[in-house]
């Protein structure tokens, strides 16, 4: 089974190796060969890949096709045999933060430890592996710099089992030239998932989520706007969740934000703490879902990724506002919507009563027939009316005064 990693080590490559090794087990592959060309990436993802390779029951080999820097060096050391192309390099495994500077000492200590233990697991010099992280460990080989071996140097110091120009040459050195070679490819489903991880696509999905929810709240009962929002939400959250970016608490944060916005619109009168809190939680959760932070720790989140996430969410939200402002009237007048809207007229002589007939009730008092939180029913002159409290809640039996009317209900307040 041939795997290929030629990009940054991140949740996507992490999941790729998980799926590939699972497929190798399912298909009964006797050997796994990883073709690697990377400048590194996220330490947590590299550590998971390392563990997965060390625990894989069949032999795993790596062909470094030019670069195995930082996290790539760690992954390479986890393989049973290492082969390198001419001009390739391995090492430079110092942990750096988003700003490119060396991370605090605790991260370097952990990286030195796992580099050392990984080298020991495959009978390589742990001292030199540790020196790839910290120059102070060994200054004799690298002039007070962290170690980065060329192909010939890696062979000399037993960090490489041989030089090869291609995959076929690696197979020959392993006496596997006659073996059936299966190249692992992502399934169509996984390719679609990767497509939806694109920040531009994420921004469009956010637009559909927010716009769909708004239109559904403005035109309750139609349904297609809500369905659009739900589908867009699934397409937005699922890829990030499967790739390990969206944590359970981040998704919960998003849901709580939506609930608070819904309460603001449907239950709590006015626009205050509930609505603002909901908007902040939704915005924050959407940004966090898109970046590989560790419980608000952005030490290893590249600033470019964070900016890209912020930009996508802002564009999605502003785009939703623009669509709502510009397209609302057009949507209401569209043929599709007109097919869903009832156009029948109801005459008073047929027993129907227009909302305008309640204008004469403004200023009258009555009794709250039900608890109003904030909607309910009131009894005025022995006739029941749907009503909405202007502010706060009104308990059953309290005296109310009609102050206005909406299309479907009276607006009332507690009588003084």
mmCIF file of C-alpha atoms in Angstrom:
data_model
loop_
_atom_site.group_PDB
_atom_site.id
_atom_site.type_symbol
_atom_site.label_atom_id
_atom_site.label_comp_id
_atom_site.label_asym_id
_atom_site.label_seq_id
_atom_site.Cartn_x
_atom_site.Cartn_y
_atom_site.Cartn_z
ATOM 1 C CA UNK A 1 0.000 0.000 0.000
ATOM 2 C CA UNK A 2 1.486 3.319 -1.127
ATOM 3 C CA UNK A 3 0.573 6.500 0.806
ATOM 4 C CA UNK A 4 1.553 9.986 -0.276
ATOM 5 C CA UNK A 5 1.917 13.047 1.961
ATOM 6 C CA UNK A 6 3.121 16.126 0.115
ATOM 7 C CA UNK A 7 1.526 18.906 2.139
ATOM 8 C CA UNK A 8 1.497 20.425 5.612
ATOM 9 C CA UNK A 9 0.874 18.041 8.502
ATOM 10 C CA UNK A 10 -2.569 19.023 9.745
ATOM 11 C CA UNK A 11 -5.913 17.366 10.599
ATOM 12 C CA UNK A 12 -6.450 16.534 6.924
ATOM 13 C CA UNK A 13 -3.201 14.579 6.584
ATOM 14 C CA UNK A 14 -3.859 13.035 9.989
ATOM 15 C CA UNK A 15 -7.201 11.688 8.824
ATOM 16 C CA UNK A 16 -5.682 10.658 5.488
ATOM 17 C CA UNK A 17 -3.174 8.374 7.222
ATOM 18 C CA UNK A 18 -5.896 6.958 9.463
ATOM 19 C CA UNK A 19 -8.081 6.078 6.475
ATOM 20 C CA UNK A 20 -5.124 4.778 4.450
ATOM 21 C CA UNK A 21 -3.844 2.439 7.174
ATOM 22 C CA UNK A 22 -7.383 1.194 7.793
ATOM 23 C CA UNK A 23 -7.641 0.421 4.067
ATOM 24 C CA UNK A 24 -4.243 -1.308 4.175
ATOM 25 C CA UNK A 25 -5.543 -3.558 6.948
ATOM 26 C CA UNK A 26 -8.826 -4.210 5.140
ATOM 27 C CA UNK A 27 -7.133 -5.072 1.842
ATOM 28 C CA UNK A 28 -4.564 -7.318 3.518
ATOM 29 C CA UNK A 29 -1.480 -5.324 2.493
ATOM 30 C CA UNK A 30 1.744 -6.920 3.769
ATOM 31 C CA UNK A 31 3.784 -3.712 3.598
ATOM 32 C CA UNK A 32 3.102 0.032 3.690
ATOM 33 C CA UNK A 33 5.266 2.599 1.899
ATOM 34 C CA UNK A 34 4.885 6.292 2.673
ATOM 35 C CA UNK A 35 6.161 8.836 0.139
ATOM 36 C CA UNK A 36 6.847 11.985 2.136
ATOM 37 C CA UNK A 37 7.618 15.583 1.161
ATOM 38 C CA UNK A 38 6.694 18.073 3.870
ATOM 39 C CA UNK A 39 8.112 21.014 5.790
ATOM 40 C CA UNK A 40 6.179 19.998 8.915
ATOM 41 C CA UNK A 41 2.989 21.180 10.538
ATOM 42 C CA UNK A 42 0.897 20.656 13.661
ATOM 43 C CA UNK A 43 2.656 18.766 16.451
ATOM 44 C CA UNK A 44 -0.509 17.134 17.812
ATOM 45 C CA UNK A 45 -1.410 15.712 14.395
ATOM 46 C CA UNK A 46 2.170 14.557 13.765
ATOM 47 C CA UNK A 47 2.185 12.810 17.145
ATOM 48 C CA UNK A 48 -1.029 10.951 16.306
ATOM 49 C CA UNK A 49 0.396 9.867 12.940
ATOM 50 C CA UNK A 50 3.627 8.773 14.667
ATOM 51 C CA UNK A 51 1.704 6.658 17.173
ATOM 52 C CA UNK A 52 -0.404 5.134 14.421
ATOM 53 C CA UNK A 53 2.686 4.135 12.424
ATOM 54 C CA UNK A 54 4.511 2.690 15.446
ATOM 55 C CA UNK A 55 1.495 0.567 16.367
ATOM 56 C CA UNK A 56 0.768 -0.661 12.831
ATOM 57 C CA UNK A 57 1.379 -4.435 12.836
ATOM 58 C CA UNK A 58 2.944 -4.638 9.341
ATOM 59 C CA UNK A 59 6.268 -3.108 8.202
ATOM 60 C CA UNK A 60 6.091 0.584 7.319
ATOM 61 C CA UNK A 61 8.730 2.274 5.137
ATOM 62 C CA UNK A 62 9.158 5.911 4.183
ATOM 63 C CA UNK A 63 10.642 7.412 1.017
ATOM 64 C CA UNK A 64 11.630 11.029 1.714
ATOM 65 C CA UNK A 65 11.213 12.613 -1.665
ATOM 66 C CA UNK A 66 13.153 15.788 -0.800
ATOM 67 C CA UNK A 67 11.842 17.100 2.570
ATOM 68 C CA UNK A 68 11.101 15.649 5.993
ATOM 69 C CA UNK A 69 11.425 18.707 8.192
ATOM 70 C CA UNK A 70 10.071 19.195 11.709
ATOM 71 C CA UNK A 71 6.907 17.078 12.058
ATOM 72 C CA UNK A 72 7.995 15.227 8.909
ATOM 73 C CA UNK A 73 11.179 14.110 10.680
ATOM 74 C CA UNK A 74 9.134 12.742 13.581
ATOM 75 C CA UNK A 75 6.878 10.795 11.226
ATOM 76 C CA UNK A 76 9.900 9.419 9.355
ATOM 77 C CA UNK A 77 11.520 8.156 12.551
ATOM 78 C CA UNK A 78 8.332 6.213 13.312
ATOM 79 C CA UNK A 79 8.820 4.099 10.162
ATOM 80 C CA UNK A 80 10.760 0.832 10.168
ATOM 81 C CA UNK A 81 13.028 1.881 7.295
ATOM 82 C CA UNK A 82 13.900 5.273 5.812
ATOM 83 C CA UNK A 83 14.971 5.842 2.207
ATOM 84 C CA UNK A 84 15.864 9.270 0.876
ATOM 85 C CA UNK A 85 16.080 10.804 -2.584
ATOM 86 C CA UNK A 86 19.294 12.562 -3.668
ATOM 87 C CA UNK A 87 19.253 16.110 -2.287
ATOM 88 C CA UNK A 88 16.727 15.238 0.416
ATOM 89 C CA UNK A 89 16.846 16.429 4.033
ATOM 90 C CA UNK A 90 15.593 15.278 7.418
ATOM 91 C CA UNK A 91 15.603 17.183 10.715
ATOM 92 C CA UNK A 92 15.053 20.781 11.888
ATOM 93 C CA UNK A 93 12.392 19.628 14.344
ATOM 94 C CA UNK A 94 12.367 22.620 16.698
ATOM 95 C CA UNK A 95 8.789 23.444 17.693
ATOM 96 C CA UNK A 96 7.783 26.901 16.495
ATOM 97 C CA UNK A 97 4.697 28.994 17.157
ATOM 98 C CA UNK A 98 2.429 30.783 14.716
ATOM 99 C CA UNK A 99 4.932 33.652 14.474
ATOM 100 C CA UNK A 100 7.742 31.351 13.372
ATOM 101 C CA UNK A 101 9.681 31.787 16.630
ATOM 102 C CA UNK A 102 10.680 28.914 18.893
ATOM 103 C CA UNK A 103 7.844 27.834 21.177
ATOM 104 C CA UNK A 104 8.234 27.890 24.997
ATOM 105 C CA UNK A 105 10.493 25.344 26.662
ATOM 106 C CA UNK A 106 7.765 22.895 27.676
ATOM 107 C CA UNK A 107 6.931 22.265 24.008
ATOM 108 C CA UNK A 108 10.614 21.755 23.131
ATOM 109 C CA UNK A 109 10.963 19.340 26.041
ATOM 110 C CA UNK A 110 7.998 17.289 24.854
ATOM 111 C CA UNK A 111 9.255 17.245 21.255
ATOM 112 C CA UNK A 112 12.734 16.141 22.368
ATOM 113 C CA UNK A 113 11.153 13.357 24.387
ATOM 114 C CA UNK A 114 9.006 11.932 21.587
ATOM 115 C CA UNK A 115 11.834 12.270 19.044
ATOM 116 C CA UNK A 116 14.092 10.356 21.419
ATOM 117 C CA UNK A 117 11.582 7.612 22.202
ATOM 118 C CA UNK A 118 10.610 7.212 18.542
ATOM 119 C CA UNK A 119 14.250 6.834 17.507
ATOM 120 C CA UNK A 120 14.792 4.252 20.262
ATOM 121 C CA UNK A 121 11.744 2.275 19.079
ATOM 122 C CA UNK A 122 13.382 1.752 15.678
ATOM 123 C CA UNK A 123 16.999 1.368 16.794
ATOM 124 C CA UNK A 124 18.198 4.836 15.792
ATOM 125 C CA UNK A 125 20.435 7.127 17.818
ATOM 126 C CA UNK A 126 18.103 8.929 20.309
ATOM 127 C CA UNK A 127 20.778 11.519 21.075
ATOM 128 C CA UNK A 128 20.923 12.706 17.457
ATOM 129 C CA UNK A 129 17.133 12.632 17.187
ATOM 130 C CA UNK A 130 16.931 14.920 20.201
ATOM 131 C CA UNK A 131 19.569 17.211 18.655
ATOM 132 C CA UNK A 132 17.209 17.763 15.721
ATOM 133 C CA UNK A 133 15.055 19.703 18.194
ATOM 134 C CA UNK A 134 17.586 21.503 20.378
ATOM 135 C CA UNK A 135 21.031 22.670 19.250
ATOM 136 C CA UNK A 136 22.396 22.513 22.802
ATOM 137 C CA UNK A 137 22.060 18.723 22.836
ATOM 138 C CA UNK A 138 24.882 18.211 20.301
ATOM 139 C CA UNK A 139 26.906 21.034 18.775
ATOM 140 C CA UNK A 140 29.622 18.867 17.220
ATOM 141 C CA UNK A 141 27.720 18.067 14.015
ATOM 142 C CA UNK A 142 25.881 21.267 13.239
ATOM 143 C CA UNK A 143 27.856 24.298 14.426
ATOM 144 C CA UNK A 144 25.453 25.123 17.272
ATOM 145 C CA UNK A 145 22.395 24.665 15.069
ATOM 146 C CA UNK A 146 19.706 22.002 15.288
ATOM 147 C CA UNK A 147 20.638 18.990 13.181
ATOM 148 C CA UNK A 148 19.364 18.614 9.634
ATOM 149 C CA UNK A 149 20.871 15.658 7.789
ATOM 150 C CA UNK A 150 21.411 15.411 4.052
ATOM 151 C CA UNK A 151 20.883 12.021 2.448
ATOM 152 C CA UNK A 152 24.528 11.011 2.750
ATOM 153 C CA UNK A 153 24.764 12.269 6.345
ATOM 154 C CA UNK A 154 21.590 10.417 7.320
ATOM 155 C CA UNK A 155 23.039 7.202 5.856
ATOM 156 C CA UNK A 156 26.338 7.789 7.692
ATOM 157 C CA UNK A 157 24.664 8.219 11.069
ATOM 158 C CA UNK A 158 22.191 5.339 10.575
ATOM 159 C CA UNK A 159 19.174 7.590 10.139
ATOM 160 C CA UNK A 160 18.603 6.362 6.593
ATOM 161 C CA UNK A 161 18.693 2.834 5.156
ATOM 162 C CA UNK A 162 19.636 3.890 1.659
ATOM 163 C CA UNK A 163 19.360 6.326 -1.228
ATOM 164 C CA UNK A 164 16.737 5.882 -3.939
ATOM 165 C CA UNK A 165 15.619 7.891 -6.950
ATOM 166 C CA UNK A 166 12.041 6.624 -7.131
ATOM 167 C CA UNK A 167 9.393 4.449 -5.561
ATOM 168 C CA UNK A 168 10.376 1.555 -7.830
ATOM 169 C CA UNK A 169 13.971 1.799 -6.662
ATOM 170 C CA UNK A 170 12.840 1.717 -3.039
ATOM 171 C CA UNK A 171 10.830 -1.431 -3.774
ATOM 172 C CA UNK A 172 13.874 -3.025 -5.386
ATOM 173 C CA UNK A 173 16.001 -2.295 -2.305
ATOM 174 C CA UNK A 174 13.278 -3.924 -0.199
ATOM 175 C CA UNK A 175 13.085 -6.924 -2.585
ATOM 176 C CA UNK A 176 9.466 -6.035 -3.253
ATOM 177 C CA UNK A 177 9.806 -5.200 -6.950
ATOM 178 C CA UNK A 178 7.366 -7.975 -7.870
ATOM 179 C CA UNK A 179 4.778 -7.055 -5.251
ATOM 180 C CA UNK A 180 1.371 -5.735 -6.224
ATOM 181 C CA UNK A 181 1.432 -1.969 -5.585
ATOM 182 C CA UNK A 182 -1.821 -0.341 -4.465
ATOM 183 C CA UNK A 183 -1.808 3.468 -4.296
ATOM 184 C CA UNK A 184 -4.273 4.732 -1.714
ATOM 185 C CA UNK A 185 -6.668 7.366 -3.042
ATOM 186 C CA UNK A 186 -9.288 9.247 -1.083
ATOM 187 C CA UNK A 187 -12.828 8.135 -1.827
ATOM 188 C CA UNK A 188 -15.229 10.438 -3.606
ATOM 189 C CA UNK A 189 -16.886 11.164 -0.257
ATOM 190 C CA UNK A 190 -13.579 12.189 1.317
ATOM 191 C CA UNK A 191 -12.713 14.356 -1.678
ATOM 192 C CA UNK A 192 -16.073 16.099 -1.276
ATOM 193 C CA UNK A 193 -15.310 16.591 2.430
ATOM 194 C CA UNK A 194 -11.957 18.175 1.523
ATOM 195 C CA UNK A 195 -13.751 20.421 -0.976
ATOM 196 C CA UNK A 196 -16.041 21.772 1.738
ATOM 197 C CA UNK A 197 -13.026 22.602 3.928
ATOM 198 C CA UNK A 198 -12.141 25.362 1.459
ATOM 199 C CA UNK A 199 -12.576 28.709 3.305
ATOM 200 C CA UNK A 200 -14.424 30.195 0.309
ATOM 201 C CA UNK A 201 -16.944 27.352 0.338
ATOM 202 C CA UNK A 202 -17.230 27.688 4.113
ATOM 203 C CA UNK A 203 -18.079 31.374 3.679
ATOM 204 C CA UNK A 204 -20.834 30.533 1.180
ATOM 205 C CA UNK A 205 -22.264 27.902 3.526
ATOM 206 C CA UNK A 206 -22.302 30.426 6.358
ATOM 207 C CA UNK A 207 -24.235 32.795 4.125
ATOM 208 C CA UNK A 208 -26.814 30.068 3.459
ATOM 209 C CA UNK A 209 -27.058 29.160 7.172
ATOM 210 C CA UNK A 210 -27.651 32.712 8.381
ATOM 211 C CA UNK A 211 -29.761 33.805 5.421
ATOM 212 C CA UNK A 212 -31.893 30.649 5.614
ATOM 213 C CA UNK A 213 -32.555 31.098 9.325
ATOM 214 C CA UNK A 214 -33.522 34.745 8.836
ATOM 215 C CA UNK A 215 -35.945 34.034 5.991
ATOM 216 C CA UNK A 216 -37.494 31.165 7.924
ATOM 217 C CA UNK A 217 -38.092 33.415 10.936
ATOM 218 C CA UNK A 218 -39.656 36.057 8.679
ATOM 219 C CA UNK A 219 -41.851 33.573 6.801
ATOM 220 C CA UNK A 220 -42.589 30.771 9.283
ATOM 221 C CA UNK A 221 -44.093 27.583 7.934
ATOM 222 C CA UNK A 222 -42.640 27.734 4.409
ATOM 223 C CA UNK A 223 -39.862 25.310 5.362
ATOM 224 C CA UNK A 224 -37.450 25.454 2.425
ATOM 225 C CA UNK A 225 -35.392 28.277 3.991
ATOM 226 C CA UNK A 226 -34.994 26.255 7.189
ATOM 227 C CA UNK A 227 -34.096 23.117 5.216
ATOM 228 C CA UNK A 228 -31.479 25.117 3.299
ATOM 229 C CA UNK A 229 -29.989 26.388 6.554
ATOM 230 C CA UNK A 230 -29.916 22.889 8.098
ATOM 231 C CA UNK A 231 -28.293 21.289 5.028
ATOM 232 C CA UNK A 232 -25.726 24.102 4.830
ATOM 233 C CA UNK A 233 -25.027 23.685 8.560
ATOM 234 C CA UNK A 234 -24.412 19.953 8.129
ATOM 235 C CA UNK A 235 -22.134 20.543 5.138
ATOM 236 C CA UNK A 236 -20.248 23.185 7.125
ATOM 237 C CA UNK A 237 -19.795 21.302 10.406
ATOM 238 C CA UNK A 238 -19.336 17.684 9.242
ATOM 239 C CA UNK A 239 -16.044 18.096 7.297
ATOM 240 C CA UNK A 240 -14.429 20.042 10.145
ATOM 241 C CA UNK A 241 -15.656 17.501 12.686
ATOM 242 C CA UNK A 242 -14.399 14.494 10.700
ATOM 243 C CA UNK A 243 -11.019 16.154 10.224
ATOM 244 C CA UNK A 244 -10.650 16.813 13.945
ATOM 245 C CA UNK A 245 -10.975 20.599 13.738
ATOM 246 C CA UNK A 246 -14.484 20.990 15.135
ATOM 247 C CA UNK A 247 -14.533 19.863 18.753
ATOM 248 C CA UNK A 248 -17.768 18.894 20.484
ATOM 249 C CA UNK A 249 -17.654 21.982 22.705
ATOM 250 C CA UNK A 250 -17.225 24.264 19.673
ATOM 251 C CA UNK A 251 -20.306 22.776 18.008
ATOM 252 C CA UNK A 252 -22.200 23.107 21.308
ATOM 253 C CA UNK A 253 -21.115 26.755 21.467
ATOM 254 C CA UNK A 254 -22.562 27.292 17.984
ATOM 255 C CA UNK A 255 -25.877 25.643 18.908
ATOM 256 C CA UNK A 256 -26.170 27.661 22.147
ATOM 257 C CA UNK A 257 -25.579 30.853 20.142
ATOM 258 C CA UNK A 258 -28.368 29.969 17.709
ATOM 259 C CA UNK A 259 -30.712 29.155 20.604
ATOM 260 C CA UNK A 260 -30.001 32.536 22.216
ATOM 261 C CA UNK A 261 -30.684 34.330 18.918
ATOM 262 C CA UNK A 262 -33.915 32.353 18.545
ATOM 263 C CA UNK A 263 -34.985 33.302 22.070
ATOM 264 C CA UNK A 264 -34.253 36.947 21.311
ATOM 265 C CA UNK A 265 -36.380 36.865 18.170
ATOM 266 C CA UNK A 266 -39.270 34.721 19.392
ATOM 267 C CA UNK A 267 -39.495 35.082 23.164
ATOM 268 C CA UNK A 268 -37.513 37.911 24.740
ATOM 269 C CA UNK A 269 -38.843 41.302 23.598
ATOM 270 C CA UNK A 270 -36.466 43.954 22.252
ATOM 271 C CA UNK A 271 -32.831 43.482 21.268
ATOM 272 C CA UNK A 272 -30.509 43.099 24.193
ATOM 273 C CA UNK A 273 -28.133 40.841 26.061
ATOM 274 C CA UNK A 274 -29.617 37.582 24.774
ATOM 275 C CA UNK A 275 -29.351 38.494 21.093
ATOM 276 C CA UNK A 276 -25.900 40.082 21.367
ATOM 277 C CA UNK A 277 -24.587 37.102 23.363
ATOM 278 C CA UNK A 278 -25.980 34.718 20.750
ATOM 279 C CA UNK A 279 -24.322 36.593 17.888
ATOM 280 C CA UNK A 280 -20.973 36.664 19.716
ATOM 281 C CA UNK A 281 -21.138 32.920 20.486
ATOM 282 C CA UNK A 282 -22.053 32.038 16.894
ATOM 283 C CA UNK A 283 -19.244 34.197 15.492
ATOM 284 C CA UNK A 284 -16.690 32.866 17.978
ATOM 285 C CA UNK A 285 -17.643 29.220 17.449
ATOM 286 C CA UNK A 286 -17.507 29.498 13.651
ATOM 287 C CA UNK A 287 -14.000 30.980 13.824
ATOM 288 C CA UNK A 288 -12.779 28.357 16.328
ATOM 289 C CA UNK A 289 -14.202 25.484 14.278
ATOM 290 C CA UNK A 290 -12.065 26.456 11.281
ATOM 291 C CA UNK A 291 -8.709 26.590 13.118
ATOM 292 C CA UNK A 292 -6.783 23.881 14.937
ATOM 293 C CA UNK A 293 -6.655 25.601 18.336
ATOM 294 C CA UNK A 294 -6.206 23.730 21.596
ATOM 295 C CA UNK A 295 -8.890 25.086 23.954
ATOM 296 C CA UNK A 296 -8.219 28.719 22.981
ATOM 297 C CA UNK A 297 -4.462 28.099 22.762
ATOM 298 C CA UNK A 298 -3.397 29.586 19.407
ATOM 299 C CA UNK A 299 0.339 29.028 19.904
ATOM 300 C CA UNK A 300 0.613 26.698 16.908
ATOM 301 C CA UNK A 301 -2.139 28.198 14.755
ATOM 302 C CA UNK A 302 -0.504 30.039 11.833
ATOM 303 C CA UNK A 303 -1.614 33.663 11.738
ATOM 304 C CA UNK A 304 -2.563 33.193 8.092
ATOM 305 C CA UNK A 305 -4.990 30.401 9.003
ATOM 306 C CA UNK A 306 -6.561 32.472 11.773
ATOM 307 C CA UNK A 307 -6.937 35.489 9.477
ATOM 308 C CA UNK A 308 -8.406 33.276 6.769
ATOM 309 C CA UNK A 309 -10.956 31.912 9.236
ATOM 310 C CA UNK A 310 -11.923 35.385 10.488
ATOM 311 C CA UNK A 311 -12.268 36.629 6.911
ATOM 312 C CA UNK A 312 -14.440 33.679 5.866
ATOM 313 C CA UNK A 313 -16.810 34.135 8.798
ATOM 314 C CA UNK A 314 -17.019 37.909 8.293
ATOM 315 C CA UNK A 315 -17.659 37.540 4.565
ATOM 316 C CA UNK A 316 -20.298 34.887 5.248
ATOM 317 C CA UNK A 317 -22.105 37.050 7.795
ATOM 318 C CA UNK A 318 -21.875 40.249 5.765
ATOM 319 C CA UNK A 319 -22.919 38.331 2.674
ATOM 320 C CA UNK A 320 -25.976 37.030 4.512
ATOM 321 C CA UNK A 321 -26.901 40.597 5.523
ATOM 322 C CA UNK A 322 -26.427 41.782 1.935
ATOM 323 C CA UNK A 323 -28.615 38.982 0.566
ATOM 324 C CA UNK A 324 -31.309 39.746 3.119
ATOM 325 C CA UNK A 325 -31.297 43.463 2.283
ATOM 326 C CA UNK A 326 -31.036 43.151 -1.490
ATOM 327 C CA UNK A 327 -32.961 39.979 -2.239
ATOM 328 C CA UNK A 328 -35.848 40.023 0.240
ATOM 329 C CA UNK A 329 -38.379 41.775 -1.997
ATOM 330 C CA UNK A 330 -37.318 39.754 -5.034
ATOM 331 C CA UNK A 331 -37.686 36.504 -3.137
ATOM 332 C CA UNK A 332 -41.133 37.452 -1.933
ATOM 333 C CA UNK A 333 -42.169 38.201 -5.515
ATOM 334 C CA UNK A 334 -40.557 35.160 -7.100
ATOM 335 C CA UNK A 335 -42.622 32.567 -8.923
ATOM 336 C CA UNK A 336 -41.311 29.810 -6.690
ATOM 337 C CA UNK A 337 -42.451 31.541 -3.510
ATOM 338 C CA UNK A 338 -45.773 32.576 -5.046
ATOM 339 C CA UNK A 339 -46.550 28.900 -5.619
ATOM 340 C CA UNK A 340 -46.188 28.384 -1.871
ATOM 341 C CA UNK A 341 -48.154 31.445 -0.767
ATOM 342 C CA UNK A 342 -51.922 31.367 -0.305
ATOM 343 C CA UNK A 343 -53.574 33.963 -2.569
ATOM 344 C CA UNK A 344 -57.241 33.284 -1.732
ATOM 345 C CA UNK A 345 -59.297 36.180 -0.367
ATOM 346 C CA UNK A 346 -61.592 35.752 2.607
ATOM 347 C CA UNK A 347 -64.700 37.876 2.759
ATOM 348 C CA UNK A 348 -66.353 39.112 5.958
ATOM 349 C CA UNK A 349 -69.744 37.874 4.779
ATOM 350 C CA UNK A 350 -68.263 34.365 4.769
ATOM 351 C CA UNK A 351 -67.509 34.649 8.475
ATOM 352 C CA UNK A 352 -63.888 35.849 8.285
ATOM 353 C CA UNK A 353 -62.740 38.833 10.316
ATOM 354 C CA UNK A 354 -59.922 41.135 9.180
ATOM 355 C CA UNK A 355 -57.217 42.189 11.603
ATOM 356 C CA UNK A 356 -58.138 45.792 10.787
ATOM 357 C CA UNK A 357 -61.493 45.224 12.465
ATOM 358 C CA UNK A 358 -59.669 45.298 15.811
ATOM 359 C CA UNK A 359 -58.680 48.959 15.500
ATOM 360 C CA UNK A 360 -61.638 49.954 17.649
ATOM 361 C CA UNK A 361 -60.184 47.911 20.526
ATOM 362 C CA UNK A 362 -57.147 50.174 20.949
ATOM 363 C CA UNK A 363 -57.405 51.782 24.401
ATOM 364 C CA UNK A 364 -59.817 49.170 25.749
ATOM 365 C CA UNK A 365 -59.045 47.010 28.758
ATOM 366 C CA UNK A 366 -59.598 43.317 29.250
ATOM 367 C CA UNK A 367 -58.380 40.256 31.159
ATOM 368 C CA UNK A 368 -55.447 37.983 30.303
ATOM 369 C CA UNK A 369 -57.216 34.714 29.536
ATOM 370 C CA UNK A 370 -53.911 32.815 29.483
ATOM 371 C CA UNK A 371 -50.394 33.509 30.670
ATOM 372 C CA UNK A 372 -48.653 35.684 28.083
ATOM 373 C CA UNK A 373 -44.973 34.851 27.650
ATOM 374 C CA UNK A 374 -45.119 37.049 25.633
ATOM 375 C CA UNK A 375 -47.984 35.719 23.470
ATOM 376 C CA UNK A 376 -51.325 34.403 24.642
ATOM 377 C CA UNK A 377 -55.032 35.267 24.590
ATOM 378 C CA UNK A 378 -57.036 38.082 26.165
ATOM 379 C CA UNK A 379 -60.750 38.433 26.878
ATOM 380 C CA UNK A 380 -62.309 41.763 25.900
ATOM 381 C CA UNK A 381 -66.071 42.298 26.020
ATOM 382 C CA UNK A 382 -66.592 38.534 26.278
ATOM 383 C CA UNK A 383 -64.583 37.933 23.043
ATOM 384 C CA UNK A 384 -61.233 36.096 22.953
ATOM 385 C CA UNK A 385 -58.359 37.627 20.949
ATOM 386 C CA UNK A 386 -54.812 36.510 20.251
ATOM 387 C CA UNK A 387 -52.450 39.020 21.824
ATOM 388 C CA UNK A 388 -48.812 39.782 22.498
ATOM 389 C CA UNK A 389 -47.364 41.529 25.543
ATOM 390 C CA UNK A 390 -45.363 44.603 24.577
ATOM 391 C CA UNK A 391 -42.821 43.964 27.314
ATOM 392 C CA UNK A 392 -42.263 41.339 29.950
ATOM 393 C CA UNK A 393 -44.716 38.579 30.826
ATOM 394 C CA UNK A 394 -48.358 38.963 31.892
ATOM 395 C CA UNK A 395 -49.904 36.423 34.232
ATOM 396 C CA UNK A 396 -53.368 34.908 33.702
ATOM 397 C CA UNK A 397 -56.132 37.038 35.222
ATOM 398 C CA UNK A 398 -54.252 40.340 35.131
ATOM 399 C CA UNK A 399 -55.910 43.409 33.596
ATOM 400 C CA UNK A 400 -54.474 44.456 30.241
ATOM 401 C CA UNK A 401 -54.866 47.441 27.948
ATOM 402 C CA UNK A 402 -54.779 47.281 24.138
ATOM 403 C CA UNK A 403 -52.145 49.671 22.779
ATOM 404 C CA UNK A 404 -51.745 48.510 19.169
ATOM 405 C CA UNK A 405 -52.358 45.659 16.763
ATOM 406 C CA UNK A 406 -50.204 43.561 14.464
ATOM 407 C CA UNK A 407 -51.368 41.548 11.472
ATOM 408 C CA UNK A 408 -52.339 38.563 13.574
ATOM 409 C CA UNK A 409 -52.668 39.752 17.167
ATOM 410 C CA UNK A 410 -53.324 42.638 19.509
ATOM 411 C CA UNK A 411 -50.468 44.250 21.361
ATOM 412 C CA UNK A 412 -51.222 44.794 25.008
ATOM 413 C CA UNK A 413 -49.630 45.985 28.239
ATOM 414 C CA UNK A 414 -50.515 45.682 31.896
ATOM 415 C CA UNK A 415 -53.222 48.179 32.786
ATOM 416 C CA UNK A 416 -52.170 50.782 35.325
#
